[in-house]
PDB file of C-alpha atoms and ligand atoms in Angstrom:
ATOM      1  CA  MET A 395       0.000   0.000   0.000  1.00  0.00           C
ATOM      2  CA  ASN A 396       1.623   3.250  -1.069  1.00  0.00           C
ATOM      3  CA  ASN A 397      -0.988   5.485   0.557  1.00  0.00           C
ATOM      4  CA  ARG A 398      -0.230   4.322   4.075  1.00  0.00           C
ATOM      5  CA  ILE A 399       0.314   6.816   6.890  1.00  0.00           C
ATOM      6  CA  PRO A 400       1.024   6.167  10.585  1.00  0.00           C
ATOM      7  CA  ALA A 401      -1.843   6.116  13.067  1.00  0.00           C
ATOM      8  CA  VAL A 402      -1.019   8.012  16.254  1.00  0.00           C
ATOM      9  CA  LEU A 403      -3.035   8.599  19.399  1.00  0.00           C
ATOM     10  CA  THR A 404      -3.681  11.425  21.811  1.00  0.00           C
ATOM     11  CA  ILE A 405      -5.064  10.688  25.275  1.00  0.00           C
ATOM     12  CA  ALA A 406      -6.144  14.080  26.553  1.00  0.00           C
ATOM     13  CA  GLY A 407      -8.911  16.489  27.491  1.00  0.00           C
ATOM     14  CA  SER A 408     -11.196  18.428  25.175  1.00  0.00           C
ATOM     15  CA  ASP A 409     -10.765  22.218  25.087  1.00  0.00           C
ATOM     16  CA  SER A 410     -14.014  23.758  23.846  1.00  0.00           C
ATOM     17  CA  GLY A 411     -12.086  26.859  22.818  1.00  0.00           C
ATOM     18  CA  GLY A 412      -9.974  24.748  20.488  1.00  0.00           C
ATOM     19  CA  GLY A 413      -6.623  26.195  21.546  1.00  0.00           C
ATOM     20  CA  ALA A 414      -5.244  23.310  23.610  1.00  0.00           C
ATOM     21  CA  GLY A 415      -6.008  19.688  24.419  1.00  0.00           C
ATOM     22  CA  ILE A 416      -7.415  17.208  21.909  1.00  0.00           C
ATOM     23  CA  GLN A 417      -8.250  19.938  19.414  1.00  0.00           C
ATOM     24  CA  ALA A 418      -4.651  21.229  19.246  1.00  0.00           C
ATOM     25  CA  ASP A 419      -3.374  17.657  19.042  1.00  0.00           C
ATOM     26  CA  LEU A 420      -5.587  16.626  16.111  1.00  0.00           C
ATOM     27  CA  ARG A 421      -4.849  19.870  14.243  1.00  0.00           C
ATOM     28  CA  THR A 422      -1.132  19.163  14.684  1.00  0.00           C
ATOM     29  CA  PHE A 423      -1.375  15.492  13.647  1.00  0.00           C
ATOM     30  CA  HIS A 424      -3.272  16.498  10.524  1.00  0.00           C
ATOM     31  CA  THR A 425      -0.680  19.099   9.583  1.00  0.00           C
ATOM     32  CA  PHE A 426       2.107  16.508   9.786  1.00  0.00           C
ATOM     33  CA  ARG A 427       0.017  14.053   7.730  1.00  0.00           C
ATOM     34  CA  VAL A 428      -0.400  11.351  10.344  1.00  0.00           C
ATOM     35  CA  TYR A 429      -3.788   9.836  11.203  1.00  0.00           C
ATOM     36  CA  GLY A 430      -4.995  10.924  14.639  1.00  0.00           C
ATOM     37  CA  CYS A 431      -7.038   8.782  17.004  1.00  0.00           C
ATOM     38  CA  SER A 432      -8.236  10.431  20.216  1.00  0.00           C
ATOM     39  CA  VAL A 433      -9.180   9.149  23.647  1.00  0.00           C
ATOM     40  CA  ILE A 434     -11.015  11.797  25.681  1.00  0.00           C
ATOM     41  CA  THR A 435     -10.263  11.929  29.410  1.00  0.00           C
ATOM     42  CA  ALA A 436     -12.242  15.052  30.291  1.00  0.00           C
ATOM     43  CA  VAL A 437     -14.436  17.707  28.762  1.00  0.00           C
ATOM     44  CA  THR A 438     -13.476  21.242  29.705  1.00  0.00           C
ATOM     45  CA  ALA A 439     -15.754  24.221  29.203  1.00  0.00           C
ATOM     46  CA  GLN A 440     -13.277  26.955  28.434  1.00  0.00           C
ATOM     47  CA  ASN A 441     -12.157  29.793  26.217  1.00  0.00           C
ATOM     48  CA  PRO A 442      -8.693  31.356  25.993  1.00  0.00           C
ATOM     49  CA  CYS A 443      -9.352  33.404  29.153  1.00  0.00           C
ATOM     50  CA  GLU A 444     -10.855  30.917  31.583  1.00  0.00           C
ATOM     51  CA  VAL A 445     -11.738  27.307  32.362  1.00  0.00           C
ATOM     52  CA  ARG A 446     -15.350  27.397  33.629  1.00  0.00           C
ATOM     53  CA  ARG A 447     -16.036  23.737  34.200  1.00  0.00           C
ATOM     54  CA  VAL A 448     -14.324  20.361  33.959  1.00  0.00           C
ATOM     55  CA  ASP A 449     -16.180  17.051  33.578  1.00  0.00           C
ATOM     56  CA  VAL A 450     -13.845  14.099  33.959  1.00  0.00           C
ATOM     57  CA  MET A 451     -14.760  10.917  32.083  1.00  0.00           C
ATOM     58  CA  PRO A 452     -15.172   7.671  34.057  1.00  0.00           C
ATOM     59  CA  ALA A 453     -11.969   5.575  33.913  1.00  0.00           C
ATOM     60  CA  ASP A 454     -14.020   2.730  32.396  1.00  0.00           C
ATOM     61  CA  SER A 455     -14.918   4.960  29.476  1.00  0.00           C
ATOM     62  CA  VAL A 456     -11.269   5.874  28.958  1.00  0.00           C
ATOM     63  CA  LYS A 457     -10.418   2.171  29.033  1.00  0.00           C
ATOM     64  CA  SER A 458     -13.063   1.304  26.420  1.00  0.00           C
ATOM     65  CA  GLN A 459     -11.918   4.114  24.150  1.00  0.00           C
ATOM     66  CA  LEU A 460      -8.320   2.906  24.427  1.00  0.00           C
ATOM     67  CA  GLU A 461      -9.244  -0.726  23.750  1.00  0.00           C
ATOM     68  CA  CYS A 462     -11.350   0.199  20.722  1.00  0.00           C
ATOM     69  CA  VAL A 463      -8.534   2.206  19.190  1.00  0.00           C
ATOM     70  CA  LEU A 464      -5.715  -0.183  20.036  1.00  0.00           C
ATOM     71  CA  ASP A 465      -7.580  -3.330  18.986  1.00  0.00           C
ATOM     72  CA  GLN A 466      -7.745  -2.037  15.401  1.00  0.00           C
ATOM     73  CA  PHE A 467      -5.164   0.688  14.778  1.00  0.00           C
ATOM     74  CA  PRO A 468      -1.446  -0.210  14.751  1.00  0.00           C
ATOM     75  CA  VAL A 469      -0.558   2.711  17.006  1.00  0.00           C
ATOM     76  CA  GLN A 470       3.116   2.843  17.960  1.00  0.00           C
ATOM     77  CA  PHE A 471       3.387   6.419  19.229  1.00  0.00           C
ATOM     78  CA  ALA A 472       0.915   8.056  21.595  1.00  0.00           C
ATOM     79  CA  LYS A 473       0.893  11.231  23.652  1.00  0.00           C
ATOM     80  CA  THR A 474      -0.824  11.937  26.911  1.00  0.00           C
ATOM     81  CA  GLY A 475      -2.069  15.353  28.017  1.00  0.00           C
ATOM     82  CA  MET A 476      -4.663  16.055  30.693  1.00  0.00           C
ATOM     83  CA  LEU A 477      -5.234  12.799  32.623  1.00  0.00           C
ATOM     84  CA  ALA A 478      -7.211  14.295  35.535  1.00  0.00           C
ATOM     85  CA  ASN A 479      -6.911  11.593  38.213  1.00  0.00           C
ATOM     86  CA  CYS A 480      -5.228   8.403  39.511  1.00  0.00           C
ATOM     87  CA  GLU A 481      -7.768   5.987  38.031  1.00  0.00           C
ATOM     88  CA  ILE A 482      -7.277   7.333  34.517  1.00  0.00           C
ATOM     89  CA  ILE A 483      -3.485   7.326  34.899  1.00  0.00           C
ATOM     90  CA  GLU A 484      -3.509   3.698  36.026  1.00  0.00           C
ATOM     91  CA  CYS A 485      -5.757   2.646  33.155  1.00  0.00           C
ATOM     92  CA  VAL A 486      -3.569   4.477  30.599  1.00  0.00           C
ATOM     93  CA  ALA A 487      -0.431   2.892  32.067  1.00  0.00           C
ATOM     94  CA  GLU A 488      -1.927  -0.608  31.968  1.00  0.00           C
ATOM     95  CA  LEU A 489      -2.908  -0.376  28.307  1.00  0.00           C
ATOM     96  CA  ALA A 490       0.242   1.474  27.263  1.00  0.00           C
ATOM     97  CA  GLU A 491       2.237  -1.418  28.666  1.00  0.00           C
ATOM     98  CA  LYS A 492      -0.034  -4.095  27.168  1.00  0.00           C
ATOM     99  CA  TYR A 493       0.182  -2.566  23.690  1.00  0.00           C
ATOM    100  CA  ALA A 494       3.861  -1.511  24.023  1.00  0.00           C
ATOM    101  CA  LEU A 495       3.067   2.121  23.184  1.00  0.00           C
ATOM    102  CA  GLN A 496       5.926   4.578  22.864  1.00  0.00           C
ATOM    103  CA  LEU A 497       4.619   7.351  25.077  1.00  0.00           C
ATOM    104  CA  ILE A 498       5.259  11.071  24.989  1.00  0.00           C
ATOM    105  CA  VAL A 499       3.928  12.298  28.327  1.00  0.00           C
ATOM    106  CA  ASP A 500       3.042  15.962  28.689  1.00  0.00           C
ATOM    107  CA  PRO A 501       2.525  16.112  32.464  1.00  0.00           C
ATOM    108  CA  VAL A 502      -0.383  18.572  32.328  1.00  0.00           C
ATOM    109  CA  MET A 503      -1.179  19.809  35.832  1.00  0.00           C
ATOM    110  CA  VAL A 504      -2.475  23.380  35.684  1.00  0.00           C
ATOM    111  CA  SER A 505      -3.851  25.340  32.697  1.00  0.00           C
ATOM    112  CA  THR A 506      -2.190  28.541  31.500  1.00  0.00           C
ATOM    113  CA  SER A 507      -5.187  30.369  32.985  1.00  0.00           C
ATOM    114  CA  GLY A 508      -4.619  28.700  36.380  1.00  0.00           C
ATOM    115  CA  ALA A 509      -7.204  25.880  36.532  1.00  0.00           C
ATOM    116  CA  ARG A 510      -6.150  22.591  38.127  1.00  0.00           C
ATOM    117  CA  LEU A 511      -6.227  19.810  35.481  1.00  0.00           C
ATOM    118  CA  LEU A 512      -4.707  16.981  37.579  1.00  0.00           C
ATOM    119  CA  GLU A 513      -5.862  16.087  41.092  1.00  0.00           C
ATOM    120  CA  GLU A 514      -3.110  16.538  43.671  1.00  0.00           C
ATOM    121  CA  PRO A 515      -2.769  12.819  44.611  1.00  0.00           C
ATOM    122  CA  ALA A 516      -2.467  11.962  40.917  1.00  0.00           C
ATOM    123  CA  VAL A 517       0.858  13.807  40.640  1.00  0.00           C
ATOM    124  CA  ALA A 518       2.542  10.906  42.469  1.00  0.00           C
ATOM    125  CA  ALA A 519       0.708   8.321  40.326  1.00  0.00           C
ATOM    126  CA  MET A 520       1.892  10.057  37.191  1.00  0.00           C
ATOM    127  CA  GLN A 521       5.486   9.939  38.408  1.00  0.00           C
ATOM    128  CA  ASN A 522       5.426   6.397  39.749  1.00  0.00           C
ATOM    129  CA  VAL A 523       3.246   4.646  37.174  1.00  0.00           C
ATOM    130  CA  LEU A 524       3.441   6.600  33.928  1.00  0.00           C
ATOM    131  CA  PHE A 525       6.877   8.257  33.748  1.00  0.00           C
ATOM    132  CA  PRO A 526       8.733   4.904  33.863  1.00  0.00           C
ATOM    133  CA  LEU A 527       6.784   3.867  30.710  1.00  0.00           C
ATOM    134  CA  ALA A 528       7.469   7.144  28.866  1.00  0.00           C
ATOM    135  CA  ARG A 529      10.019   7.673  26.105  1.00  0.00           C
ATOM    136  CA  TRP A 530       9.819  11.428  26.662  1.00  0.00           C
ATOM    137  CA  ILE A 531       8.296  13.741  29.248  1.00  0.00           C
ATOM    138  CA  THR A 532       7.759  17.431  28.498  1.00  0.00           C
ATOM    139  CA  PRO A 533       7.209  19.397  31.732  1.00  0.00           C
ATOM    140  CA  ASN A 534       7.082  23.187  31.766  1.00  0.00           C
ATOM    141  CA  ILE A 535       8.833  25.049  34.570  1.00  0.00           C
ATOM    142  CA  PRO A 536       5.897  25.126  37.049  1.00  0.00           C
ATOM    143  CA  GLU A 537       5.390  21.369  36.460  1.00  0.00           C
ATOM    144  CA  ALA A 538       9.111  20.656  36.877  1.00  0.00           C
ATOM    145  CA  GLU A 539       9.064  22.634  40.139  1.00  0.00           C
ATOM    146  CA  LEU A 540       6.272  20.396  41.421  1.00  0.00           C
ATOM    147  CA  LEU A 541       8.047  17.248  40.211  1.00  0.00           C
ATOM    148  CA  CYS A 542      11.364  18.259  41.784  1.00  0.00           C
ATOM    149  CA  ALA A 543       9.704  19.806  44.858  1.00  0.00           C
ATOM    150  CA  ARG A 544      11.775  22.983  44.733  1.00  0.00           C
ATOM    151  CA  PRO A 545      11.762  26.346  42.948  1.00  0.00           C
ATOM    152  CA  LEU A 546      13.717  26.498  39.678  1.00  0.00           C
ATOM    153  CA  LYS A 547      14.976  29.980  38.983  1.00  0.00           C
ATOM    154  CA  SER A 548      17.939  29.946  36.597  1.00  0.00           C
ATOM    155  CA  PRO A 549      18.995  28.080  33.444  1.00  0.00           C
ATOM    156  CA  ALA A 550      21.475  26.213  35.673  1.00  0.00           C
ATOM    157  CA  ASP A 551      18.570  25.072  37.889  1.00  0.00           C
ATOM    158  CA  PHE A 552      16.651  23.905  34.789  1.00  0.00           C
ATOM    159  CA  ALA A 553      19.592  21.807  33.596  1.00  0.00           C
ATOM    160  CA  VAL A 554      20.006  20.106  36.986  1.00  0.00           C
ATOM    161  CA  ALA A 555      16.257  19.436  37.130  1.00  0.00           C
ATOM    162  CA  ALA A 556      16.144  17.922  33.622  1.00  0.00           C
ATOM    163  CA  GLN A 557      19.050  15.601  34.437  1.00  0.00           C
ATOM    164  CA  GLN A 558      17.496  14.644  37.753  1.00  0.00           C
ATOM    165  CA  LEU A 559      14.151  13.754  36.129  1.00  0.00           C
ATOM    166  CA  TYR A 560      15.971  11.676  33.501  1.00  0.00           C
ATOM    167  CA  GLU A 561      17.890   9.784  36.143  1.00  0.00           C
ATOM    168  CA  ARG A 562      14.850   9.216  38.314  1.00  0.00           C
ATOM    169  CA  TYR A 563      12.525   7.860  35.606  1.00  0.00           C
ATOM    170  CA  HIS A 564      14.841   6.832  32.741  1.00  0.00           C
ATOM    171  CA  CYS A 565      12.804   8.830  30.282  1.00  0.00           C
ATOM    172  CA  ASN A 566      14.150  11.614  28.098  1.00  0.00           C
ATOM    173  CA  VAL A 567      13.151  15.125  29.143  1.00  0.00           C
ATOM    174  CA  ILE A 568      12.291  18.389  27.427  1.00  0.00           C
ATOM    175  CA  LEU A 569      12.007  21.084  30.088  1.00  0.00           C
ATOM    176  CA  LYS A 570      10.060  23.882  28.398  1.00  0.00           C
ATOM    177  CA  SER A 571      11.211  27.417  29.070  1.00  0.00           C
ATOM    178  CA  GLY A 572       8.156  29.434  28.029  1.00  0.00           C
ATOM    179  CA  HIS A 573       7.486  30.600  31.571  1.00  0.00           C
ATOM    180  CA  ALA A 574      11.000  32.036  31.952  1.00  0.00           C
ATOM    181  CA  ILE A 575      11.789  33.833  28.714  1.00  0.00           C
ATOM    182  CA  SER A 576      14.268  36.562  29.518  1.00  0.00           C
ATOM    183  CA  SER A 577      16.115  36.933  26.218  1.00  0.00           C
ATOM    184  CA  ASP A 578      15.166  36.979  22.561  1.00  0.00           C
ATOM    185  CA  GLN A 579      15.401  33.166  22.487  1.00  0.00           C
ATOM    186  CA  ALA A 580      13.022  30.541  23.881  1.00  0.00           C
ATOM    187  CA  VAL A 581      15.517  27.991  25.210  1.00  0.00           C
ATOM    188  CA  ASP A 582      14.314  24.558  26.324  1.00  0.00           C
ATOM    189  CA  ILE A 583      16.593  22.151  28.185  1.00  0.00           C
ATOM    190  CA  VAL A 584      16.766  18.605  26.826  1.00  0.00           C
ATOM    191  CA  CYS A 585      18.157  15.579  28.622  1.00  0.00           C
ATOM    192  CA  TYR A 586      18.562  12.698  26.147  1.00  0.00           C
ATOM    193  CA  GLN A 587      20.004   9.476  27.550  1.00  0.00           C
ATOM    194  CA  GLY A 588      21.685  11.461  30.301  1.00  0.00           C
ATOM    195  CA  LYS A 589      23.247  14.101  28.020  1.00  0.00           C
ATOM    196  CA  LEU A 590      22.144  17.732  28.196  1.00  0.00           C
ATOM    197  CA  PHE A 591      21.240  19.910  25.195  1.00  0.00           C
ATOM    198  CA  THR A 592      19.573  23.241  24.566  1.00  0.00           C
ATOM    199  CA  LEU A 593      16.713  23.444  22.064  1.00  0.00           C
ATOM    200  CA  SER A 594      16.081  27.036  21.052  1.00  0.00           C
ATOM    201  CA  SER A 595      13.990  29.136  18.715  1.00  0.00           C
ATOM    202  CA  PRO A 596      13.455  32.877  18.582  1.00  0.00           C
ATOM    203  CA  ALA A 597      11.010  34.021  21.282  1.00  0.00           C
ATOM    204  CA  VAL A 598       7.696  35.388  20.003  1.00  0.00           C
ATOM    205  CA  SER A 599       6.265  38.260  22.014  1.00  0.00           C
ATOM    206  CA  ILE A 600       2.482  38.170  21.804  1.00  0.00           C
ATOM    207  CA  LYS A 601      -0.511  38.505  24.091  1.00  0.00           C
ATOM    208  CA  SER A 602      -0.374  35.743  26.720  1.00  0.00           C
ATOM    209  CA  ASN A 603      -3.750  34.217  25.714  1.00  0.00           C
ATOM    210  CA  THR A 604      -2.328  33.418  22.294  1.00  0.00           C
ATOM    211  CA  ALA A 605       0.284  31.154  23.876  1.00  0.00           C
ATOM    212  CA  HIS A 606      -2.460  28.852  25.216  1.00  0.00           C
ATOM    213  CA  GLY A 607      -1.855  25.357  23.814  1.00  0.00           C
ATOM    214  CA  THR A 608       1.888  25.533  23.132  1.00  0.00           C
ATOM    215  CA  GLY A 609       2.584  22.508  25.357  1.00  0.00           C
ATOM    216  CA  CYS A 610      -0.101  20.371  23.721  1.00  0.00           C
ATOM    217  CA  THR A 611       1.099  21.406  20.279  1.00  0.00           C
ATOM    218  CA  LEU A 612       4.722  20.553  21.076  1.00  0.00           C
ATOM    219  CA  SER A 613       3.982  17.067  22.398  1.00  0.00           C
ATOM    220  CA  ALA A 614       1.608  16.323  19.498  1.00  0.00           C
ATOM    221  CA  ALA A 615       4.246  17.479  17.009  1.00  0.00           C
ATOM    222  CA  LEU A 616       6.828  15.247  18.715  1.00  0.00           C
ATOM    223  CA  THR A 617       4.455  12.274  18.478  1.00  0.00           C
ATOM    224  CA  ALA A 618       3.650  12.891  14.803  1.00  0.00           C
ATOM    225  CA  ASN A 619       7.295  13.297  13.838  1.00  0.00           C
ATOM    226  CA  PHE A 620       8.448  10.199  15.733  1.00  0.00           C
ATOM    227  CA  ALA A 621       5.726   8.257  13.923  1.00  0.00           C
ATOM    228  CA  THR A 622       7.045   9.360  10.528  1.00  0.00           C
ATOM    229  CA  GLY A 623      10.403   7.802  11.369  1.00  0.00           C
ATOM    230  CA  LYS A 624      12.684  10.783  11.885  1.00  0.00           C
ATOM    231  CA  ASN A 625      15.618  10.523  14.300  1.00  0.00           C
ATOM    232  CA  TRP A 626      15.257  12.189  17.687  1.00  0.00           C
ATOM    233  CA  GLN A 627      17.208  15.313  16.778  1.00  0.00           C
ATOM    234  CA  GLU A 628      15.118  15.882  13.642  1.00  0.00           C
ATOM    235  CA  VAL A 629      11.951  15.250  15.638  1.00  0.00           C
ATOM    236  CA  LEU A 630      12.800  17.809  18.324  1.00  0.00           C
ATOM    237  CA  ILE A 631      13.773  20.422  15.746  1.00  0.00           C
ATOM    238  CA  ALA A 632      10.613  19.876  13.672  1.00  0.00           C
ATOM    239  CA  ALA A 633       8.383  20.057  16.763  1.00  0.00           C
ATOM    240  CA  LYS A 634      10.017  23.186  18.204  1.00  0.00           C
ATOM    241  CA  ALA A 635       9.908  24.842  14.761  1.00  0.00           C
ATOM    242  CA  PHE A 636       6.196  24.018  14.516  1.00  0.00           C
ATOM    243  CA  VAL A 637       5.417  25.668  17.856  1.00  0.00           C
ATOM    244  CA  TYR A 638       7.489  28.716  16.918  1.00  0.00           C
ATOM    245  CA  GLY A 639       5.764  28.877  13.512  1.00  0.00           C
ATOM    246  CA  SER A 640       2.316  28.462  15.079  1.00  0.00           C
ATOM    247  CA  LEU A 641       2.984  31.454  17.329  1.00  0.00           C
ATOM    248  CA  ASN A 642       4.684  33.501  14.622  1.00  0.00           C
ATOM    249  CA  GLU A 643       1.820  32.902  12.172  1.00  0.00           C
ATOM    250  CA  HIS A 644      -0.975  33.143  14.777  1.00  0.00           C
ATOM    251  CA  MET A 645      -4.401  34.026  13.386  1.00  0.00           C
ATOM    252  CA  CYS A 646      -6.993  36.476  14.685  1.00  0.00           C
ATOM    253  CA  VAL A 647     -10.457  34.973  15.034  1.00  0.00           C
ATOM    254  CA  SER A 648     -12.035  38.174  16.411  1.00  0.00           C
ATOM    255  CA  ASP A 649     -10.907  41.716  17.186  1.00  0.00           C
ATOM    256  CA  THR A 650      -9.532  40.470  20.504  1.00  0.00           C
ATOM    257  CA  LEU A 651      -8.729  36.779  20.031  1.00  0.00           C
ATOM    258  CA  ALA A 652      -5.493  35.642  18.419  1.00  0.00           C
ATOM    259  CA  GLN A 653      -4.879  31.901  18.302  1.00  0.00           C
ATOM    260  CA  MET A 654      -1.922  29.703  17.411  1.00  0.00           C
ATOM    261  CA  TYR A 655      -2.394  28.194  13.970  1.00  0.00           C
ATOM    262  CA  PRO A 656      -0.431  25.678  11.866  1.00  0.00           C
ATOM    263  CA  PRO A 657       2.127  27.764   9.959  1.00  0.00           C
ATOM    264  CA  LEU A 658       2.428  27.888   6.188  1.00  0.00           C
ATOM    265  CA  ASN A 659       6.211  28.176   6.343  1.00  0.00           C
ATOM    266  CA  ASN A 660       8.833  25.784   7.694  1.00  0.00           C
ATOM    267  CA  TYR A 661      10.950  27.291  10.479  1.00  0.00           C
ATOM    268  CA  SER A 662      13.408  24.434  11.107  1.00  0.00           C
ATOM    269  CA  ASP A 663      16.307  26.708  10.158  1.00  0.00           C
ATOM    270  CA  LYS A 664      15.368  28.997  13.066  1.00  0.00           C
ATOM    271  CA  VAL A 665      15.810  26.199  15.641  1.00  0.00           C
ATOM    272  CA  ARG A 666      19.087  25.088  17.196  1.00  0.00           C
ATOM    273  CA  LEU A 667      19.809  21.876  19.123  1.00  0.00           C
ATOM    274  CA  ASN A 668      23.205  22.190  20.815  1.00  0.00           C
ATOM    275  CA  GLU A 669      25.091  20.217  23.441  1.00  0.00           C
ATOM    276  CA  LEU A 670      25.151  22.037  26.737  1.00  0.00           C
TER     277      LEU A 670
HETATM  278  O1  LIG B 546      -2.193  23.186  27.995  1.00  0.00           O
HETATM  279  C1  LIG B 546      -2.645  22.335  28.959  1.00  0.00           C
HETATM  280  C2  LIG B 546      -4.023  21.820  28.693  1.00  0.00           C
HETATM  281  C3  LIG B 546      -4.186  20.522  28.315  1.00  0.00           C
HETATM  282  N1  LIG B 546      -5.382  19.961  28.084  1.00  0.00           N
HETATM  283  C4  LIG B 546      -6.502  20.678  28.210  1.00  0.00           C
HETATM  284  C5  LIG B 546      -6.426  22.004  28.571  1.00  0.00           C
HETATM  285  C6  LIG B 546      -5.157  22.604  28.814  1.00  0.00           C
HETATM  286  C7  LIG B 546      -5.068  23.994  29.187  1.00  0.00           C
HETATM  287  O2  LIG B 546      -5.990  24.701  29.317  1.00  0.00           O
HETATM  288  O3  LIG B 546      -7.538  22.696  28.682  1.00  0.00           O
HETATM  289  C8  LIG B 546      -7.827  20.044  27.960  1.00  0.00           C
END
């Protein structure tokens, strides 16, 4: 079959505003020409300014969705986003192991607008049950602070934290810098098999609401690019370039709402992956 494309999976929450969650993931999968399946863990009622309500799906429903997808689609690469609680994390871990999924885990805990998206006791479950099964985890700085149980203030702190998370869980780490941009570059810290790298693109200065969904978009772009068989360096560069491009080519959907949008141009030449 010469019209075959990879099937990939997102296990995440719905964002009614379409900026983050499942909606960002499917938009990203489509842009990279992979086929996206989606398992919904929660339905959020939100717009770029606020999360008004969260309805978490029963873990049994998540399990059925996963079984339906994995019984038929040859999914190798999957990402997780909002997982909401311990029961859902345990069910995802069980099936990820059973079907030998290569997992990219975005440890979503709190939305950009401040809403809690993971119950407090589930933070430990995510670390103990899911991280050891992950190929990559992609915490942002507030999430890494929770995971490391200390404040992270400087690029030196970020590097130590990324290495520590790698050593603790044996999964590769992208520590996202968006919450600490102080220069004209957005510099993420990568720990791949114990070695440290910086992954950087130009910083984009825009209204903060527009940056809603960057984390989801990055992890979905990683998943899509792994599925198309690129090596890890190419994957990280393509994914970072896609997030940069989505911000750089954001679209206005009203006089006041600007949203990330899949870019028309390729920005891989704007991204650098260097040993630290
Ligand atoms: O960006 C984190 C995130 C993930 N998933 C859902 C969200 C958000 C942020 O708002 O709503 C469903």
